[in-house]
PDB file of N, CA and C in Angstrom:
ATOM      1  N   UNK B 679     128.946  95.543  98.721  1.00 73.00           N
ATOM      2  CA  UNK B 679     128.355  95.759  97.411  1.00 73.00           C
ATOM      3  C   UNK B 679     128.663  97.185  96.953  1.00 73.00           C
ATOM      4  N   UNK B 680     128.799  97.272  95.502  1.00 81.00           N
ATOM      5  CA  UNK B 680     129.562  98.736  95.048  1.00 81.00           C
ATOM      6  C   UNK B 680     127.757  99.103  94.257  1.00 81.00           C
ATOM      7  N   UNK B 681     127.027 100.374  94.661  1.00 90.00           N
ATOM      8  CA  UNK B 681     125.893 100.691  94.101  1.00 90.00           C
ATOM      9  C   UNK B 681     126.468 102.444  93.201  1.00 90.00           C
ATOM     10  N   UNK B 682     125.857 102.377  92.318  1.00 91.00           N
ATOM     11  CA  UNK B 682     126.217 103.331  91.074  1.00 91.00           C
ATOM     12  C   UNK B 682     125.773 104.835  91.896  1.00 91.00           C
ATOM     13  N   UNK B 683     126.516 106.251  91.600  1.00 92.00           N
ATOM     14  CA  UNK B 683     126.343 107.243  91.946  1.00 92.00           C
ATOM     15  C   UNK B 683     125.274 108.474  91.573  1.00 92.00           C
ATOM     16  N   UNK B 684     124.240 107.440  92.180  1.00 94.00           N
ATOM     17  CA  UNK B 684     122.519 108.341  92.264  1.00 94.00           C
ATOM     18  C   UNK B 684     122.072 108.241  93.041  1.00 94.00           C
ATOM     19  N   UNK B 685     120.776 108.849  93.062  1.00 93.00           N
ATOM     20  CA  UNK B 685     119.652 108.803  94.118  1.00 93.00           C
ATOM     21  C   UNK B 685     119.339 107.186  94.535  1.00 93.00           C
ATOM     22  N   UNK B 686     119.292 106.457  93.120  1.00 94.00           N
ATOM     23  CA  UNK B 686     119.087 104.938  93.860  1.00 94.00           C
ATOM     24  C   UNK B 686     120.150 104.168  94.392  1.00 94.00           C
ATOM     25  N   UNK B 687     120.906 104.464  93.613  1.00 94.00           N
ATOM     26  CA  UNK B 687     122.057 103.572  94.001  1.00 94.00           C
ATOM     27  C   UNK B 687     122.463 104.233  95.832  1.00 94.00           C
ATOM     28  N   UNK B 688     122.311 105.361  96.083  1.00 94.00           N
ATOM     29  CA  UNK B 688     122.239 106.107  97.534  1.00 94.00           C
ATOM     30  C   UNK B 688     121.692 105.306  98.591  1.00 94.00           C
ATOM     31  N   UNK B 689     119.973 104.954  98.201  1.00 93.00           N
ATOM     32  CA  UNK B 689     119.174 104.528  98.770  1.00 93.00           C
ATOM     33  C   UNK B 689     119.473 102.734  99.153  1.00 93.00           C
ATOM     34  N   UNK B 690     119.757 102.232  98.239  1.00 95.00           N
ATOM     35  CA  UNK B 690     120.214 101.250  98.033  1.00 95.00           C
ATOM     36  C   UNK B 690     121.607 100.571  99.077  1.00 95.00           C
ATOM     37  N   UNK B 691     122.859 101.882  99.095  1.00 94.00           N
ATOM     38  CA  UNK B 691     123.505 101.755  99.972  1.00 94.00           C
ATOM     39  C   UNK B 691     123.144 101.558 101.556  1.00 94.00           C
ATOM     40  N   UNK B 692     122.192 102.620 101.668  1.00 93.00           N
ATOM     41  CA  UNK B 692     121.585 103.163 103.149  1.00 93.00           C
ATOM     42  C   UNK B 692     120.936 101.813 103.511  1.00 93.00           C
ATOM     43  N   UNK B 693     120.395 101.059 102.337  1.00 93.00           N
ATOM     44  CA  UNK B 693     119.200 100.001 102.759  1.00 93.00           C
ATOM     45  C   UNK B 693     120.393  98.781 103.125  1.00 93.00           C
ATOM     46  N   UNK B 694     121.302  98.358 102.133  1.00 93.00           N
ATOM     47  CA  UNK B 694     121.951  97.151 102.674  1.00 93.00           C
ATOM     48  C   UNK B 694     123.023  97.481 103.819  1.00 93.00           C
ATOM     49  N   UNK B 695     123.402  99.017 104.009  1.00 93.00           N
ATOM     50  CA  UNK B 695     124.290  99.160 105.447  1.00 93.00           C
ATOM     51  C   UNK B 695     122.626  99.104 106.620  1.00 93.00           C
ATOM     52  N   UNK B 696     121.848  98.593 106.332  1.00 91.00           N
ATOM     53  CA  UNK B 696     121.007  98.449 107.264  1.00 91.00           C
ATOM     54  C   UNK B 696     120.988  97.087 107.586  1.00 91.00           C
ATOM     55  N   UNK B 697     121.239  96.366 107.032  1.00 91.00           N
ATOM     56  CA  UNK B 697     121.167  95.160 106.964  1.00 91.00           C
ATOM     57  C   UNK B 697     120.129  94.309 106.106  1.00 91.00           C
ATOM     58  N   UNK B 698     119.572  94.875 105.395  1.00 91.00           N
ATOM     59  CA  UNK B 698     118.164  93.937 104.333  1.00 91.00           C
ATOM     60  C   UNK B 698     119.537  93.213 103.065  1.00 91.00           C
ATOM     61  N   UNK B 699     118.511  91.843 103.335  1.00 92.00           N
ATOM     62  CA  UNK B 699     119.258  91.407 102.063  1.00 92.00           C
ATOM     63  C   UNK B 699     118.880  91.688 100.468  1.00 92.00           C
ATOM     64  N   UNK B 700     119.572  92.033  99.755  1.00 92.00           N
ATOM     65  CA  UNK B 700     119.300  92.824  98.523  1.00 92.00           C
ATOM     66  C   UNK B 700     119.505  91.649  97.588  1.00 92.00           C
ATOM     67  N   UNK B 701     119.665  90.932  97.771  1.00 93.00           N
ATOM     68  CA  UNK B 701     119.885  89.746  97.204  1.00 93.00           C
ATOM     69  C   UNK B 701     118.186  88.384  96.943  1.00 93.00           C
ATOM     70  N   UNK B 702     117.326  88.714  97.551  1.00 93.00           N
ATOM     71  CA  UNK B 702     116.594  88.232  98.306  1.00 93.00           C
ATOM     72  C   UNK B 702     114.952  88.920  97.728  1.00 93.00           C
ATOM     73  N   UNK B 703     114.018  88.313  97.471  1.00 93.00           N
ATOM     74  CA  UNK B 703     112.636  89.096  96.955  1.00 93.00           C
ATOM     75  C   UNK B 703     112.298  90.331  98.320  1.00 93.00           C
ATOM     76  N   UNK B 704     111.746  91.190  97.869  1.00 93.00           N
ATOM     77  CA  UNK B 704     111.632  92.021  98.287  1.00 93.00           C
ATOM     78  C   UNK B 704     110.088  93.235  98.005  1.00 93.00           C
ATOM     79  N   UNK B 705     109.372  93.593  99.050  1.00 92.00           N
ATOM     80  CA  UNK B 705     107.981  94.148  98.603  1.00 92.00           C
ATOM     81  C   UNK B 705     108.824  95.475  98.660  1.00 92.00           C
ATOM     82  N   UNK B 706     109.089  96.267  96.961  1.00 94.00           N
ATOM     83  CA  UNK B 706     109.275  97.872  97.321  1.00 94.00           C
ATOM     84  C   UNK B 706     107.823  98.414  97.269  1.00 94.00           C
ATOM     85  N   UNK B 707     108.155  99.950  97.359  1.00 94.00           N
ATOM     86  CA  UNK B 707     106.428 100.507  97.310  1.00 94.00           C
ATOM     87  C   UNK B 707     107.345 101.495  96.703  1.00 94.00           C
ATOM     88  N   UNK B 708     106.293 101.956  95.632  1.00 95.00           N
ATOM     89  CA  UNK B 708     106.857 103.249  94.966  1.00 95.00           C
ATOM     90  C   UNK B 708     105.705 104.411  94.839  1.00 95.00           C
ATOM     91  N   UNK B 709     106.333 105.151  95.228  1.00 95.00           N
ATOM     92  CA  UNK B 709     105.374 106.362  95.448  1.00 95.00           C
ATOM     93  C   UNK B 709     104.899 107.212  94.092  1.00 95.00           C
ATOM     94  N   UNK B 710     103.715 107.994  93.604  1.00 95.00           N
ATOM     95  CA  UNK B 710     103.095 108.166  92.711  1.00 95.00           C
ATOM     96  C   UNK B 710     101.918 109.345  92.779  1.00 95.00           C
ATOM     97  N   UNK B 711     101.914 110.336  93.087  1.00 96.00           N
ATOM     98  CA  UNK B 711     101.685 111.683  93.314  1.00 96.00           C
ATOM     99  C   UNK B 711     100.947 112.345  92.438  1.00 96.00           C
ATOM    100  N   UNK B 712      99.642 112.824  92.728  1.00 97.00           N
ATOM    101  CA  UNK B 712      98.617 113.456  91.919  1.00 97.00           C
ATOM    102  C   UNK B 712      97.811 114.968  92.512  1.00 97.00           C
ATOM    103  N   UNK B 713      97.371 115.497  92.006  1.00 95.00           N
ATOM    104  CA  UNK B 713      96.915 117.079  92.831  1.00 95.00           C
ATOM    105  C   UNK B 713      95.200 116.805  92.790  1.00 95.00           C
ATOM    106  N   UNK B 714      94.562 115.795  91.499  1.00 95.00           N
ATOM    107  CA  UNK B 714      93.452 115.512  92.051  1.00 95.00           C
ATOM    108  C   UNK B 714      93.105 113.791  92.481  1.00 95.00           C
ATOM    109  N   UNK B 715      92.059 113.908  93.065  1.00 96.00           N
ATOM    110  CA  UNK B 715      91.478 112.025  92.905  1.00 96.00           C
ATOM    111  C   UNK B 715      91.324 111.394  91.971  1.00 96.00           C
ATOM    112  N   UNK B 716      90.628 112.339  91.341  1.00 96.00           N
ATOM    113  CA  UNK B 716      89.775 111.501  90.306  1.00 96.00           C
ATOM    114  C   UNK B 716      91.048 110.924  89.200  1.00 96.00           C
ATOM    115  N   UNK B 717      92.391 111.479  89.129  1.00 97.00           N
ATOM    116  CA  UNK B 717      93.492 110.854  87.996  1.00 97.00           C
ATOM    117  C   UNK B 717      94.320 109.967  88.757  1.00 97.00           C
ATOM    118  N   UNK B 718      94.456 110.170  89.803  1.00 96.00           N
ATOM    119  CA  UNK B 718      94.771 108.979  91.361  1.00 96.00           C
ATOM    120  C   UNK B 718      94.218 107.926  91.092  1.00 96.00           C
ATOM    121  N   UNK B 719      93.025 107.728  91.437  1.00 95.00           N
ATOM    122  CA  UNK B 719      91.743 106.938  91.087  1.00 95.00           C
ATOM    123  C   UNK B 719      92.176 105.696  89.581  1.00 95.00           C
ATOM    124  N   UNK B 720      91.949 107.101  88.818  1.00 94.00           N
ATOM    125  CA  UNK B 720      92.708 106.425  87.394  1.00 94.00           C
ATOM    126  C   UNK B 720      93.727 105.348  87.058  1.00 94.00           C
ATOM    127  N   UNK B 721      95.150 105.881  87.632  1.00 94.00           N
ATOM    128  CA  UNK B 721      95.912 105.369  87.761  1.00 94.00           C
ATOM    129  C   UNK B 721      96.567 104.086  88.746  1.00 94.00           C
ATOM    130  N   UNK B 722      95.629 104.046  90.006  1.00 92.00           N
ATOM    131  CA  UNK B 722      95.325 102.954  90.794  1.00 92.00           C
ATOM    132  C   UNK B 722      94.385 102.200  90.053  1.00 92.00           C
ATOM    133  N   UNK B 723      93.761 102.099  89.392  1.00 90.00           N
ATOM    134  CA  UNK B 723      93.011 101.412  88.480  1.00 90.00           C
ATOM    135  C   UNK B 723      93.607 100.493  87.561  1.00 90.00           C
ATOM    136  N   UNK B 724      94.364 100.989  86.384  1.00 89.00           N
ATOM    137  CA  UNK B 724      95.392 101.294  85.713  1.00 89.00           C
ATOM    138  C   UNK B 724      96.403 100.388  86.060  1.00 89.00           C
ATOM    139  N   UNK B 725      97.076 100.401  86.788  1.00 89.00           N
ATOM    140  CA  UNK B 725      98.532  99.874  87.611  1.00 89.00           C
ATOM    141  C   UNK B 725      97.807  98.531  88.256  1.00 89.00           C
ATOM    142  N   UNK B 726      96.318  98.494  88.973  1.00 85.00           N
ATOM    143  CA  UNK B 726      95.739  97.209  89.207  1.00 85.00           C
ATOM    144  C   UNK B 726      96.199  96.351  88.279  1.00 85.00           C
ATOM    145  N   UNK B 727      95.689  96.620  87.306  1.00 84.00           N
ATOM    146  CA  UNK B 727      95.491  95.531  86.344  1.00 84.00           C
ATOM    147  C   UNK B 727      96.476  95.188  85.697  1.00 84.00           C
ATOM    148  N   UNK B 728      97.861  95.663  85.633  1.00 80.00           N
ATOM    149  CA  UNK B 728      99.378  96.050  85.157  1.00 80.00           C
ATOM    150  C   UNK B 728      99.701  94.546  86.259  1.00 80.00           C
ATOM    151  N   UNK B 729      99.902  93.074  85.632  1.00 78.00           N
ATOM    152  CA  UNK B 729     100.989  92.111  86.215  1.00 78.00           C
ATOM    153  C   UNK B 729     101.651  92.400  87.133  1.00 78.00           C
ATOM    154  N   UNK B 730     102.642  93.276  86.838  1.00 77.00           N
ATOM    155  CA  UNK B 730     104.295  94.055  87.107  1.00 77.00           C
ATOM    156  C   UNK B 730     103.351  94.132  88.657  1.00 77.00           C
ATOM    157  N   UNK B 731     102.716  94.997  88.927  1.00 76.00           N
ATOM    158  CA  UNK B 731     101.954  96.068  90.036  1.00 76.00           C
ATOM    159  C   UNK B 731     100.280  95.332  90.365  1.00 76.00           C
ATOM    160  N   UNK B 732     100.067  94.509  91.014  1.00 73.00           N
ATOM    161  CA  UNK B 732      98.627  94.170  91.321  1.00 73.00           C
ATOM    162  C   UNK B 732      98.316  94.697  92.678  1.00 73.00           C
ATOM    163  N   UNK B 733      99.132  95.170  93.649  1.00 84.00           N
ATOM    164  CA  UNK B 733      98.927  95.795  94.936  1.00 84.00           C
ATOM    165  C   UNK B 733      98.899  97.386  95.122  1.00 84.00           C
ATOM    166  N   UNK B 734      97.969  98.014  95.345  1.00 91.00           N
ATOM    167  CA  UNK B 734      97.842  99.641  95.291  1.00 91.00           C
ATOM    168  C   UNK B 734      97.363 100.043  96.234  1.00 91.00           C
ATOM    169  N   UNK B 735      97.821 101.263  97.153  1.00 93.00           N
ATOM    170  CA  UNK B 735      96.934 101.664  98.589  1.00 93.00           C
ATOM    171  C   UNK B 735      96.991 103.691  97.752  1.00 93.00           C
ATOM    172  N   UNK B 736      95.727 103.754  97.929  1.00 95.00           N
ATOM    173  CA  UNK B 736      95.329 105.494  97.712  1.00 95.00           C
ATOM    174  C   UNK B 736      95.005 105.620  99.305  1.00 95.00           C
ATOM    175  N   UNK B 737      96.156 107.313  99.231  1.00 95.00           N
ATOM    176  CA  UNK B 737      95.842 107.776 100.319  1.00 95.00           C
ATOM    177  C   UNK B 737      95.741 109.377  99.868  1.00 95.00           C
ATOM    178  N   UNK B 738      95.738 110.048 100.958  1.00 95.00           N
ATOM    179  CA  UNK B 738      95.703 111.349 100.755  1.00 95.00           C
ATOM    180  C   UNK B 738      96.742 112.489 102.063  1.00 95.00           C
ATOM    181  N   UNK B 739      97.277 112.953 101.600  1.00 86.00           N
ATOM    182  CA  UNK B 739      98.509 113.533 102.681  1.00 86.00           C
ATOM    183  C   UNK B 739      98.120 114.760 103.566  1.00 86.00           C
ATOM    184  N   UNK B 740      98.154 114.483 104.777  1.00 84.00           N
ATOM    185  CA  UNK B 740      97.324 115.578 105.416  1.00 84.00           C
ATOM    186  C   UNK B 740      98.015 116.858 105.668  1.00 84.00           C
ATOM    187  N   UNK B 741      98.808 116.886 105.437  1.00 85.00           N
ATOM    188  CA  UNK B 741     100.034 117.909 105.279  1.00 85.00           C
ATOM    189  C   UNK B 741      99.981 118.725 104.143  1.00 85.00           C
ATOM    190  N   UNK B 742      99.974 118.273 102.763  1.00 87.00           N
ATOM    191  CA  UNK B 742     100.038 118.819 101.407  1.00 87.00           C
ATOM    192  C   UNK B 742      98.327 118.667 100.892  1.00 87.00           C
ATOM    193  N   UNK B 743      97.603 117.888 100.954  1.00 90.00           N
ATOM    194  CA  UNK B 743      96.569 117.562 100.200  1.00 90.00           C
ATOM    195  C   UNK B 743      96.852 116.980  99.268  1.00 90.00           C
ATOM    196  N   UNK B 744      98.138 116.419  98.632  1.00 95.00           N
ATOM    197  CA  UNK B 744      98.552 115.562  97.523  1.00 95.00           C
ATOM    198  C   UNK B 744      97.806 114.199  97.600  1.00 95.00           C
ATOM    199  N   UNK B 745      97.081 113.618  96.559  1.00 97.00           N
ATOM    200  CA  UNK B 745      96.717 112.024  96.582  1.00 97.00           C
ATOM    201  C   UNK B 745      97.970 111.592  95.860  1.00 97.00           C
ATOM    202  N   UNK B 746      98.037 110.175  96.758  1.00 96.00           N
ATOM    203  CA  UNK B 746      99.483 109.387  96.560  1.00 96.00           C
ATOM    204  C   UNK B 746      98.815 107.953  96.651  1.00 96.00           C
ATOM    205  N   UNK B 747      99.167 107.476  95.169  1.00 95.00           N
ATOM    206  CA  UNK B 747      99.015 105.984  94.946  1.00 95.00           C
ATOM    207  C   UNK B 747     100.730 105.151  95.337  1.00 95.00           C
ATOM    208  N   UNK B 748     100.649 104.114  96.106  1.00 94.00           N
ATOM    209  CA  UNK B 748     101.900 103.487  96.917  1.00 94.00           C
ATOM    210  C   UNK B 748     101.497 102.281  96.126  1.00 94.00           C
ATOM    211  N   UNK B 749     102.610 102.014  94.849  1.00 93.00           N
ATOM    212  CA  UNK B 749     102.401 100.996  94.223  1.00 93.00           C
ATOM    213  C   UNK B 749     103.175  99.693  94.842  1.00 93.00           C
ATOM    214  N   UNK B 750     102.725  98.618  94.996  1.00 91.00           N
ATOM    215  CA  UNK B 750     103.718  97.476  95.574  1.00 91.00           C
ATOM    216  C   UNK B 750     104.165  96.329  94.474  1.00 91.00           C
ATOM    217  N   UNK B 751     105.325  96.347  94.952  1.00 91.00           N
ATOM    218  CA  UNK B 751     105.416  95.383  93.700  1.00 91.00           C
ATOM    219  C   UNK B 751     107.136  94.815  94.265  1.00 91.00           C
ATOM    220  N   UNK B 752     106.693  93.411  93.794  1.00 90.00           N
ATOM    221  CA  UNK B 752     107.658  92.543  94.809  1.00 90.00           C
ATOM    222  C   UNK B 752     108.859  91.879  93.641  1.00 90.00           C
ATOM    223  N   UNK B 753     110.037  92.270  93.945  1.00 92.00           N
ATOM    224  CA  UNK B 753     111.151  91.928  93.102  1.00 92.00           C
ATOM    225  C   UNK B 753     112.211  92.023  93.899  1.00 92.00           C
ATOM    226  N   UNK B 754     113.454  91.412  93.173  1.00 93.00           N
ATOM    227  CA  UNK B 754     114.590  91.868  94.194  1.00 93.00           C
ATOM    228  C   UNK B 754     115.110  93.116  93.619  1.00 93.00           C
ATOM    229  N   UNK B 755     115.621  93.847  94.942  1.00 93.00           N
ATOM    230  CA  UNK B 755     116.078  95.593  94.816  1.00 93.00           C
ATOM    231  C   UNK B 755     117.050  95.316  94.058  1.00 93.00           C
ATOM    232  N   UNK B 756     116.816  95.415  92.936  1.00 94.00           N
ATOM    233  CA  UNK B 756     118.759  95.412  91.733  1.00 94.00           C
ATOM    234  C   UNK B 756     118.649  96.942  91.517  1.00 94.00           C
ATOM    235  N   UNK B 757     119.525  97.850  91.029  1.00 94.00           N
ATOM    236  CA  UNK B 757     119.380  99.047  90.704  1.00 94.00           C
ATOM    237  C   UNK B 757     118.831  99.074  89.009  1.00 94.00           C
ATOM    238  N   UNK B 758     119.374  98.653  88.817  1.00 94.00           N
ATOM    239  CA  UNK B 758     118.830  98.753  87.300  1.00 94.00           C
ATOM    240  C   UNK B 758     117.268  98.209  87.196  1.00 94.00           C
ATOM    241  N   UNK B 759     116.651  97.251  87.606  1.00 94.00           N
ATOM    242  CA  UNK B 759     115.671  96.729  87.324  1.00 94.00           C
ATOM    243  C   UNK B 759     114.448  97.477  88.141  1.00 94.00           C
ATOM    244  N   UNK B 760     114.680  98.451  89.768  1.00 94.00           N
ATOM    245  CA  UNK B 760     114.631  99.304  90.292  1.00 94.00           C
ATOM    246  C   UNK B 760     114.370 100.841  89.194  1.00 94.00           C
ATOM    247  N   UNK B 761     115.387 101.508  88.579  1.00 94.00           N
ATOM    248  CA  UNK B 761     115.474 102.424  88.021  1.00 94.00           C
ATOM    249  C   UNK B 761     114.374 102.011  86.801  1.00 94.00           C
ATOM    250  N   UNK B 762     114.136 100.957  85.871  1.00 95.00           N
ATOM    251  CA  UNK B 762     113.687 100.936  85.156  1.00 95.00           C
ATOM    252  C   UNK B 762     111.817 100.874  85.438  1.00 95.00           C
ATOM    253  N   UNK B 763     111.502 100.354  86.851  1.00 94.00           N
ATOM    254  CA  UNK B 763     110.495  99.855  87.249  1.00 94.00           C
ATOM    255  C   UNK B 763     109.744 101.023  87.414  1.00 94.00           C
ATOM    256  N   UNK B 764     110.951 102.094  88.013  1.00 94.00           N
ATOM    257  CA  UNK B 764     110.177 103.682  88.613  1.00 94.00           C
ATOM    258  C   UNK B 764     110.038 104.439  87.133  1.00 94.00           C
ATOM    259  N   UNK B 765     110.778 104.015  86.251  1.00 95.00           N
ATOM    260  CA  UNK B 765     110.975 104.876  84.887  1.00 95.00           C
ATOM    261  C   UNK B 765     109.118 104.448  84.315  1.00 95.00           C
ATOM    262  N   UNK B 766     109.030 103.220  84.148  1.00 93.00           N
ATOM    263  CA  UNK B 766     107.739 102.604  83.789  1.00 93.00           C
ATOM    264  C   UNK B 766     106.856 103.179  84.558  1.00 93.00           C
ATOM    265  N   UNK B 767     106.536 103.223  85.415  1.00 94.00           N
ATOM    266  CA  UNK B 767     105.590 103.390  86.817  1.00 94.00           C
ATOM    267  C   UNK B 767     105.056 104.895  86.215  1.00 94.00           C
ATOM    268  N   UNK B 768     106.106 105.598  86.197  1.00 95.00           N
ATOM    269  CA  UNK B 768     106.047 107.071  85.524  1.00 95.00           C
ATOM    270  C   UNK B 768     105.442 107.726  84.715  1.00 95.00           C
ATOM    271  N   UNK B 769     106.324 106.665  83.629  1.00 94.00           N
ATOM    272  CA  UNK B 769     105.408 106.867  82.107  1.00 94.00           C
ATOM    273  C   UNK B 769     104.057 106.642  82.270  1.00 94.00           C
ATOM    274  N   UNK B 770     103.352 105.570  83.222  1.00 93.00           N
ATOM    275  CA  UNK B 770     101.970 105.422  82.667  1.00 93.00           C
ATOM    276  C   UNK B 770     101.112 106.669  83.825  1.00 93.00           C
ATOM    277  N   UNK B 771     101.746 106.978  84.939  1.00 94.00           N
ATOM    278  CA  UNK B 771     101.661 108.183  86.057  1.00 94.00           C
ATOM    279  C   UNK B 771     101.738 109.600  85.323  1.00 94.00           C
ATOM    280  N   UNK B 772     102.265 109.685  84.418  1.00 95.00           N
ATOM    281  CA  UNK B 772     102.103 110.544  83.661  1.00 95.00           C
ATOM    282  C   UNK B 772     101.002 110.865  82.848  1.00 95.00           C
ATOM    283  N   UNK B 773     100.351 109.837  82.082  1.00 94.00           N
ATOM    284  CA  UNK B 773      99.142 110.052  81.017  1.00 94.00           C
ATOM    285  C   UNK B 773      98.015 110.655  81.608  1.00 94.00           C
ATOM    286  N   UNK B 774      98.346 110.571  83.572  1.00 95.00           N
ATOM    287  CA  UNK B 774      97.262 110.448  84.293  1.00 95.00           C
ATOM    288  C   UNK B 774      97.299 111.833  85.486  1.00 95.00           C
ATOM    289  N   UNK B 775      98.469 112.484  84.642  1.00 96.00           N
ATOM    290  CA  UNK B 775      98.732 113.550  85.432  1.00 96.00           C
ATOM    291  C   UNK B 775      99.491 113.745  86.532  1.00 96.00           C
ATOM    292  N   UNK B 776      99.846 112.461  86.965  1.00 96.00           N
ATOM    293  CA  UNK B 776     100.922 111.764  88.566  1.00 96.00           C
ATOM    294  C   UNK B 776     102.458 112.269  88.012  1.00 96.00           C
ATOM    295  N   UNK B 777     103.145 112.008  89.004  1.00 95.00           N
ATOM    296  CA  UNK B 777     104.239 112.066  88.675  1.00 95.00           C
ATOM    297  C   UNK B 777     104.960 110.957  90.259  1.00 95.00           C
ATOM    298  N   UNK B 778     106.208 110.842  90.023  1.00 94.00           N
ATOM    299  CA  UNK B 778     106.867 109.873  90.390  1.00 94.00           C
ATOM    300  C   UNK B 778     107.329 110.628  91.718  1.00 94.00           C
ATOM    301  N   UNK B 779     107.434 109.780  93.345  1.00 93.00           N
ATOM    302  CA  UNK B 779     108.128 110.839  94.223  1.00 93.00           C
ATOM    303  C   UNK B 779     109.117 109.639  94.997  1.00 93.00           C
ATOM    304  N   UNK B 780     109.796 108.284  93.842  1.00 93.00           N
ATOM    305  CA  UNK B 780     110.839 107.711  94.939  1.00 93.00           C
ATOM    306  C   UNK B 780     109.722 106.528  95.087  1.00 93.00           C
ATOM    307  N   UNK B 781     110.693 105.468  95.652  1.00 95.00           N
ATOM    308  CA  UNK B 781     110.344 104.160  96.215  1.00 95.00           C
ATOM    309  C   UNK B 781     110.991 104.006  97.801  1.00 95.00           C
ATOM    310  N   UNK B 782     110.696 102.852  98.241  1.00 92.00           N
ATOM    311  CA  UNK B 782     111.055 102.487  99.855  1.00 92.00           C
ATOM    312  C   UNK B 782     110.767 101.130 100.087  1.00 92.00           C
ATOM    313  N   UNK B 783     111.136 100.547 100.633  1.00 89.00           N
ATOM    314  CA  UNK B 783     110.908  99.242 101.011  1.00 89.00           C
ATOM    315  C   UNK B 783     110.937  98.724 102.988  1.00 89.00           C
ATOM    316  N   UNK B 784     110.166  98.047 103.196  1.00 73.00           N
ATOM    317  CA  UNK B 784     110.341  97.807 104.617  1.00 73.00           C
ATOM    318  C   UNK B 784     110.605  96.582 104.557  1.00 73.00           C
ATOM    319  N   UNK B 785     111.884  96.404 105.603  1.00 61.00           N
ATOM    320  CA  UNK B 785     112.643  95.136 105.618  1.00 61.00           C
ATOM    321  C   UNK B 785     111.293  93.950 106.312  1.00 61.00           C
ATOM    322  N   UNK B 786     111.614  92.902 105.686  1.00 57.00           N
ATOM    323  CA  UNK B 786     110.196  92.037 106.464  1.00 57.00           C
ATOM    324  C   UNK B 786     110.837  91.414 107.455  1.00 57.00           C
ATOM    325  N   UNK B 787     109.970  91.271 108.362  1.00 48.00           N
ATOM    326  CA  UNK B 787     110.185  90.862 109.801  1.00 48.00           C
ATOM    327  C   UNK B 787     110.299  89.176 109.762  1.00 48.00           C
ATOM    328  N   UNK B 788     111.286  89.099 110.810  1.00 44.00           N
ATOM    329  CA  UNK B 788     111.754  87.316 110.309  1.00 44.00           C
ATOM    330  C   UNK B 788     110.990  86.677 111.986  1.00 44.00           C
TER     331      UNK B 788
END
């Protein structure tokens, strides 16, 4: 597979020379980064109720103190539909003070 010359299309490479089929539904998690709770909070709220995104885990990073909402949301990894998903995710991570830090996916166990 030929993936376009970015950060996703990168990730994307790394993931199918791993062997995941990209072809295939897939749970990504996209990461979503805030400095307090209470707009964390917000935005896990928010993204609940968002179709696209009904799965949300708030955590808090013991390293930085950053709260990080890990949005899940199950599609197949295309780059474009990928790029557009994190572009969305953003925009509404934004109203709420978040900002965007990347997606990941774990291959599911057969």
């Amino acid at each position: 597979m030929h993936f376009p010359d970015d950060e996703n299309g990168q990730l994307l490479a790394e993931i199918a020379d791993a062997g995941v089929d990209l072809t295939s539904m897939q749970t990504i998690d996209f990461y979503i980064l805030f400095e307090q709770k209470p707009e964390a909070e917000k935005f896990a709220k928010a993204i609940t109720s968002d179709e696209l995104a009904p799965s949300t885990e708030l955590t808090k990073c013991p390293d930085t103190g950053v709260w990080e909402v890990i949005t899940r949301v199950k599609m197949v990894p295309e780059h474009t539909l990928l790029s557009q998903t994190e572009q969305y995710l953003e925009s509404i991570a934004n109203g709420h003070n978040g900002y965007g830090d990347g997606w990941g996916l774990m291959a599911e166990e057969e």
